[in-house]
XYZ file of C-alpha atoms in Angstrom:
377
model
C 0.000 0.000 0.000
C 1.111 3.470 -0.818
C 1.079 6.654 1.601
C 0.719 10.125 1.260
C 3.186 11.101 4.085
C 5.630 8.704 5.768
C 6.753 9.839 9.060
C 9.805 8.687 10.567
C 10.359 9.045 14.343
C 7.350 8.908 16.511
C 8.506 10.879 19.883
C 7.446 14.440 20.228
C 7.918 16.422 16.840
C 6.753 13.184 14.843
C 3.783 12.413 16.846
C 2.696 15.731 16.383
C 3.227 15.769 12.212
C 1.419 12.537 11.963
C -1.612 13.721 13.780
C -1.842 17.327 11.631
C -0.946 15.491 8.968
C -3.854 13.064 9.363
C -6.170 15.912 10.950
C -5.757 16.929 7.208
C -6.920 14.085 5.555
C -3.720 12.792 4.467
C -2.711 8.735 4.518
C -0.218 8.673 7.164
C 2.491 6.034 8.278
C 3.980 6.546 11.325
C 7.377 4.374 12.136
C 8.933 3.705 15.135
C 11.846 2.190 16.615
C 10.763 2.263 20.017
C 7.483 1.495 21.715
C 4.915 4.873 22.356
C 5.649 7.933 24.041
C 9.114 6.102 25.500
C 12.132 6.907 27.267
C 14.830 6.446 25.322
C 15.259 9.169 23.599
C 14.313 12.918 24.203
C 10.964 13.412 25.173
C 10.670 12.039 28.456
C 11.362 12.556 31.945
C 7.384 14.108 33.054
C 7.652 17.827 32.679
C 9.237 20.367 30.118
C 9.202 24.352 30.642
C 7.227 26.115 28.525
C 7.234 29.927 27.967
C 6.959 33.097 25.862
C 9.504 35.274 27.178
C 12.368 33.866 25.216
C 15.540 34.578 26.121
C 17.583 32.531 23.257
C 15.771 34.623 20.422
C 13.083 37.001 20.055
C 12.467 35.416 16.861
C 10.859 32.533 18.397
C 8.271 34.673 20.161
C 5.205 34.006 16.706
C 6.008 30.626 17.012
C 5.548 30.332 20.919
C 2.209 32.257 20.774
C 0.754 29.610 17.827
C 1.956 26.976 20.361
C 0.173 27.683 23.034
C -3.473 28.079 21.106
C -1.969 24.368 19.982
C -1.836 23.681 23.743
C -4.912 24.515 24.812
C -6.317 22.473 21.660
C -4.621 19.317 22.191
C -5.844 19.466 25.969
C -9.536 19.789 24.662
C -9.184 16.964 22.224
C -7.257 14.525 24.084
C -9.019 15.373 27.216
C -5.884 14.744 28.598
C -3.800 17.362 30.948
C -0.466 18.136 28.841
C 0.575 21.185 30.113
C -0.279 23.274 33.063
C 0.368 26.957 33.490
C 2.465 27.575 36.806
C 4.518 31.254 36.326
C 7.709 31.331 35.298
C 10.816 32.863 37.584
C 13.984 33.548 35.817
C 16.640 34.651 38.026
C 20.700 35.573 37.555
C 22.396 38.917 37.415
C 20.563 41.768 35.251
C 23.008 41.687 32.136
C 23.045 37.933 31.998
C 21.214 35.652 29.386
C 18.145 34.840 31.103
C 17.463 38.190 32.671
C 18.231 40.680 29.984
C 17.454 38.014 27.109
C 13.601 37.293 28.604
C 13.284 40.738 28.875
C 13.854 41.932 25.397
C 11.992 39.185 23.931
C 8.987 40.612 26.268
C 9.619 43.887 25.744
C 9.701 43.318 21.751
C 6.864 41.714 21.595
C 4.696 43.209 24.266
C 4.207 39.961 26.664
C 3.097 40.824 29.964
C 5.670 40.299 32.883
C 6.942 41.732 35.944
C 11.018 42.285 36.909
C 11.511 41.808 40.721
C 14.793 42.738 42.609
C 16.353 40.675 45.080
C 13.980 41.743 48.078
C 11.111 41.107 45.375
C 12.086 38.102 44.840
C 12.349 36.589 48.335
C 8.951 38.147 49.714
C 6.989 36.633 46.628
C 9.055 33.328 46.655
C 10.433 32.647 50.055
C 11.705 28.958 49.045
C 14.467 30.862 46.372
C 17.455 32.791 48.106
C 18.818 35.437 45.582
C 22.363 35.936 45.461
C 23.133 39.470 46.201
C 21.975 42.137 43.490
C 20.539 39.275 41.357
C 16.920 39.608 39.644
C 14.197 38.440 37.976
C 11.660 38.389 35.593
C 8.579 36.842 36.260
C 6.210 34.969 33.337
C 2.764 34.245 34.394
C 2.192 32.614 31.642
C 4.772 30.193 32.059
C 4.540 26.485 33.136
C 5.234 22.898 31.904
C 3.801 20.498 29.326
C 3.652 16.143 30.130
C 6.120 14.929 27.384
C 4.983 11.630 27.711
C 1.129 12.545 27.814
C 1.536 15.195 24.752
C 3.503 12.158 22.533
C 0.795 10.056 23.768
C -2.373 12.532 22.926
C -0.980 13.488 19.543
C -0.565 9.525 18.824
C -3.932 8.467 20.039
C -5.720 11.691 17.633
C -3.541 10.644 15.012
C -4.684 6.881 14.773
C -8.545 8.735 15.223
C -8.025 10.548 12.134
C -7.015 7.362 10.308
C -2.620 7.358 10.436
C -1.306 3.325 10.506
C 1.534 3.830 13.319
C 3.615 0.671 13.519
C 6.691 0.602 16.665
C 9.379 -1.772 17.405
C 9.717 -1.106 13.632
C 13.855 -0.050 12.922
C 14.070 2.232 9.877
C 16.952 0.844 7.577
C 16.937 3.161 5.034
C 15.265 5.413 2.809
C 15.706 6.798 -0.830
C 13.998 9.801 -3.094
C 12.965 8.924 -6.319
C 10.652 11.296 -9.074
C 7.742 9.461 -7.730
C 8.440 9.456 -4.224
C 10.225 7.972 -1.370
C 11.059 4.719 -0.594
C 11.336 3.380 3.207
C 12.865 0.075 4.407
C 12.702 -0.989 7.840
C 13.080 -4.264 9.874
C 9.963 -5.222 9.078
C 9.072 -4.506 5.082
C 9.126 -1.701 2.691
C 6.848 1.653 2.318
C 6.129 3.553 -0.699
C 4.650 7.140 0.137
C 4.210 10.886 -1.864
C 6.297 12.148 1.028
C 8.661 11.296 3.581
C 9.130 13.324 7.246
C 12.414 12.500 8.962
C 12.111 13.854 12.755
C 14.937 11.347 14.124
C 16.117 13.719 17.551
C 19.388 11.684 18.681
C 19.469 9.322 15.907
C 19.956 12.692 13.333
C 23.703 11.993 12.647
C 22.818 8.809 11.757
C 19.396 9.146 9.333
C 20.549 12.249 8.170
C 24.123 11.824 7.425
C 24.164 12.821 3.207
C 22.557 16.172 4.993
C 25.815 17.040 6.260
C 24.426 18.987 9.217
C 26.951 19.124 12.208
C 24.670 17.804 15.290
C 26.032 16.623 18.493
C 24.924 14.523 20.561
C 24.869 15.029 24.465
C 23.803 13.118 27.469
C 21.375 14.762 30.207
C 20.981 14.107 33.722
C 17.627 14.956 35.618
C 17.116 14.874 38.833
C 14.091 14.510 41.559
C 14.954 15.813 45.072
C 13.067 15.261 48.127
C 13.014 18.702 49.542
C 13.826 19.337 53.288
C 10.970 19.076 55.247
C 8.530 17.947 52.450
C 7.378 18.924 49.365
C 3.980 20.607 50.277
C 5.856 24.419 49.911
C 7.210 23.215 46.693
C 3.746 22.423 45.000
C 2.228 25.627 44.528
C 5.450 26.943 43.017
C 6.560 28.199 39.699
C 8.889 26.792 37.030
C 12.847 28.352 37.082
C 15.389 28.982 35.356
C 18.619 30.031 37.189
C 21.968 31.501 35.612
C 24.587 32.258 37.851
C 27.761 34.759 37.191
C 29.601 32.142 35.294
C 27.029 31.163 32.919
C 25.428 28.209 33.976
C 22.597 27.677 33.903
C 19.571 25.088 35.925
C 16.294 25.193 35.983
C 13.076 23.241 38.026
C 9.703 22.493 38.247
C 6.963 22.275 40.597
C 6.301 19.119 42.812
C 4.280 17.242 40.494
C 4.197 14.079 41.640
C 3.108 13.801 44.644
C 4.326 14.010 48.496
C 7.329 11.435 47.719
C 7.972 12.682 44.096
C 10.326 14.806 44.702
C 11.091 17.943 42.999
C 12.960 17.676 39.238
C 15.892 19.742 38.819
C 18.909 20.153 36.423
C 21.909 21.435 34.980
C 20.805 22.881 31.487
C 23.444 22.261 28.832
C 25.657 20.549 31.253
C 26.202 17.590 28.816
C 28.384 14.630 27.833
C 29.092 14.084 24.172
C 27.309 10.598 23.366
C 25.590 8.369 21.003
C 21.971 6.650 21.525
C 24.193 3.497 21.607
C 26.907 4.753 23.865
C 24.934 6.941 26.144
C 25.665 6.143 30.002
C 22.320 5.530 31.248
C 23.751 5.415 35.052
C 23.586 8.246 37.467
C 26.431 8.168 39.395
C 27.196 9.692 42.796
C 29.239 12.587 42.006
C 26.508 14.298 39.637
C 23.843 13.852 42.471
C 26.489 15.570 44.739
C 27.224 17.992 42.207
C 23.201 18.908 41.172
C 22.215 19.348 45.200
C 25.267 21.396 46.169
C 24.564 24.325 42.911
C 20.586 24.245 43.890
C 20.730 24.452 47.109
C 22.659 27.647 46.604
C 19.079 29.055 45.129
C 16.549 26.558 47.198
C 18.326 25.726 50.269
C 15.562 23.322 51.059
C 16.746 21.109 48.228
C 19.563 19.695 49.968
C 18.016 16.720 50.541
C 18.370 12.752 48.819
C 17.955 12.448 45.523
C 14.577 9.716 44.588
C 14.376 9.168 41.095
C 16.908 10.414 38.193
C 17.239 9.672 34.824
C 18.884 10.550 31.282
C 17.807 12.171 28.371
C 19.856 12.963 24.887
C 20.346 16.952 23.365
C 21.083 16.945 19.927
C 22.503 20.606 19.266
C 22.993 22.691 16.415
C 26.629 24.448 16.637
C 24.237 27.721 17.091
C 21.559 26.107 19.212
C 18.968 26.756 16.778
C 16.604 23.991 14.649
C 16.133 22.649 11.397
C 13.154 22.728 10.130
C 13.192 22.680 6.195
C 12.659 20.419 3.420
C 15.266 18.857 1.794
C 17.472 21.173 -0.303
C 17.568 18.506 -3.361
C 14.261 17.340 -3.176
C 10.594 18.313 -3.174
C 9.657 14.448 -1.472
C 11.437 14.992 1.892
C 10.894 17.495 5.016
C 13.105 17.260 8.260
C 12.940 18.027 11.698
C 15.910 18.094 13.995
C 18.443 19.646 15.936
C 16.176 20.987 18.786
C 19.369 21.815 21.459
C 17.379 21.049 24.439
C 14.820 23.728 24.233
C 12.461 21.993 21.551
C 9.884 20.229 23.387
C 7.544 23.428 24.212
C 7.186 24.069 19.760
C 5.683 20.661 19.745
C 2.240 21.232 18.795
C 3.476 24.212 16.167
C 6.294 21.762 14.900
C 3.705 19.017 13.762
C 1.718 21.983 12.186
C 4.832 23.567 10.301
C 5.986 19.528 9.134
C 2.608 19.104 7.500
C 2.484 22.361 5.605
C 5.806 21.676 4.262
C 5.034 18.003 3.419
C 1.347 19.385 2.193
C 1.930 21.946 0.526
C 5.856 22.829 -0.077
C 5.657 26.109 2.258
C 4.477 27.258 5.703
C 3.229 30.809 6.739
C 4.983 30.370 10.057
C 8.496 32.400 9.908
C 10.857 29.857 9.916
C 13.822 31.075 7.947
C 16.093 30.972 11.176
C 16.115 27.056 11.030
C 17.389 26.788 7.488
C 20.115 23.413 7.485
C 21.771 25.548 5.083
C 23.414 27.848 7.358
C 25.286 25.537 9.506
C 26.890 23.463 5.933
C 30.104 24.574 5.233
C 30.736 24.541 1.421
């Protein structure tokens, strides 16, 4: 049988193509090397930070406001809680990334927010301990999404609207004809109009004749069991913190009940891997390491860690994504490169992949994720 669209990679960008993809009346087949929403790649782990106040670019500000109508529409369909609104703190000194990056994206494109000095900071939030003449700006409309729901919810509407999605099914290889595209997997081979590639980790490999220069990088997360319980921890917004070197954590809510902990980690903090050779242990010394940098900020987190886990970055050498079709061909769209702040363009993603595979073109400004900028000729 023949496809329309054939959509490799199932996790969060995929799932999200093959359902607007299908929403749109196209024959969809969805492939999968792993089983649904799973944890082996890099949308996983319970919660990702969304928000509108972006401090890497401005630019992405269109594309964050689009997401979030997305949100609020894949929570009505699914009838499923994928995100939850929470406010957003993000905290460091006032010339540094976060700070003065979330404010100009606000202040550019006119998103409400407050800026709160250090003594602002500790009377509104009295778990977070500012270091001296540090600041922040708070995002009410700031929160997290459910990776594992949201993969999940865009699957489920995607097989409603009629998309075949087969896992434990290993792509081999695929090939662009004048007809089409040819897929070959463990399990047969698939003809189809179209082919979207969104492969996250496995990019070097799937994509390699692209030539695009991704790394690879393991992730640690962390749950802590916060001194004294989690109860002032629940009604508690998402962070990001940057200290005066650079680096950078952030945190959630508790989430997960009274012995869930509360999810914290380094953010870019990585070691270069492979999906194959990715360390999937959490040793001792990055638990010490994770408690002793957020306990500077939440002193209350100094307690055991209950739960971690690992998660893969694939990064762009300018922390952007691609998002483009195929330079030498009119049969294949890709997806990739997200550089650990992806997850929250989900819903938009899927929309953007299935204008491009639809009709060539998408309305949504998307020139900064061009592959062509990061090939060297």
């Amino acid at each position: 049988m023949g496809y329309d669209v054939i959509v490799i990679g199932l996790g969060g960008m995929g799932s999200a193509a093959a359902f607007h993809l299908a929403a749109r009346g196209q024959r969809v087949l969805g492939l999968e090397k792993f089983t649904p929403a799973h944890d082996q790649g890099s949308s996983h782990g319970g919660s990702r930070i969304i928000r509108q106040s972006y401090f890497e670019d401005p630019a992405y500000v269109p594309l964050l406001l689009r997401a979030y109508e997305l949100w609020d529409e894949l929570a009505a369909d699914s009838g499923r809680d994928v995100y939850r609104m929470t406010g957003g703190l993000f905290i460091g000194p006032p010339d540094c990334l976060t700070v003065a990056g979330s404010l100009r994206a606000s202040r550019e494109w006119d998103l409400p927010h407050e800026v709160l000095d250090e003594g602002g900071i500790r009377a509104r939030f009295p778990n977070f301990t500012p270091r001296p003449g540090e600041v922040a700006l708070f995002e009410a409309k700031a929160g997290f999404a459910r990776p594992e729901l949201t993969v999940q919810a865009h699957l489920d509407l995607a097989e409603r609207s009629g998309a075949t999605l087969q896992f434990g099914e290993q792509v081999l290889d695929w090939s662009d004809a004048a007809g089409g595209v040819t897929v070959r997997t463990t399990a047969g081979t698939y003809t189809a109009g179209q082919l979207v590639i969104c492969p996250g980790a496995w990019a070097p490999q799937l994509l390699a004749e692209f030539e695009i220069p991704i790394t690879v990088e393991r992730q640690v997360l962390y749950w802590l069991d916060p001194v004294g319980g989690t109860e002032p921890f629940v009604d508690h917004p998402i962070f990001i913190d940057e200290d005066a070197s650079g680096r950078q954590i952030y945190g959630f809510p508790a989430i997960d009940g009274p012995r869930g902990g509360v999810k914290v980690a380094f953010f870019r903090k990585g070691v270069e891997c492979t999906p194959e050779t990715i360390d999937r242990t959490v040793h001792a010394g990055e638990v010490r390491e994770m408690r002793e940098r957020v306990a500077e900020l939440l002193p209350a987190l100094d307690g055991p860690c209950v739960h971690s886990a690992t998660c893969m970055y694939s990064n762009t050498p300018d922390q952007h994504f691609v998002i483009a079709r195929h330079p030498d061909s009119a049969h294949v769209t890709v997806a990739c490169g997200f550089s650990g702040h992806g997850f929250k363009f989900v819903p938009v993603v899927g929309e953007i992949l299935a204008d491009l595979a639809v009709s060539g073109a998408t309305a949504h400004p998307i020139s900064l994720f061009d592959p062509r900028r990061l090939v060297t000729t």
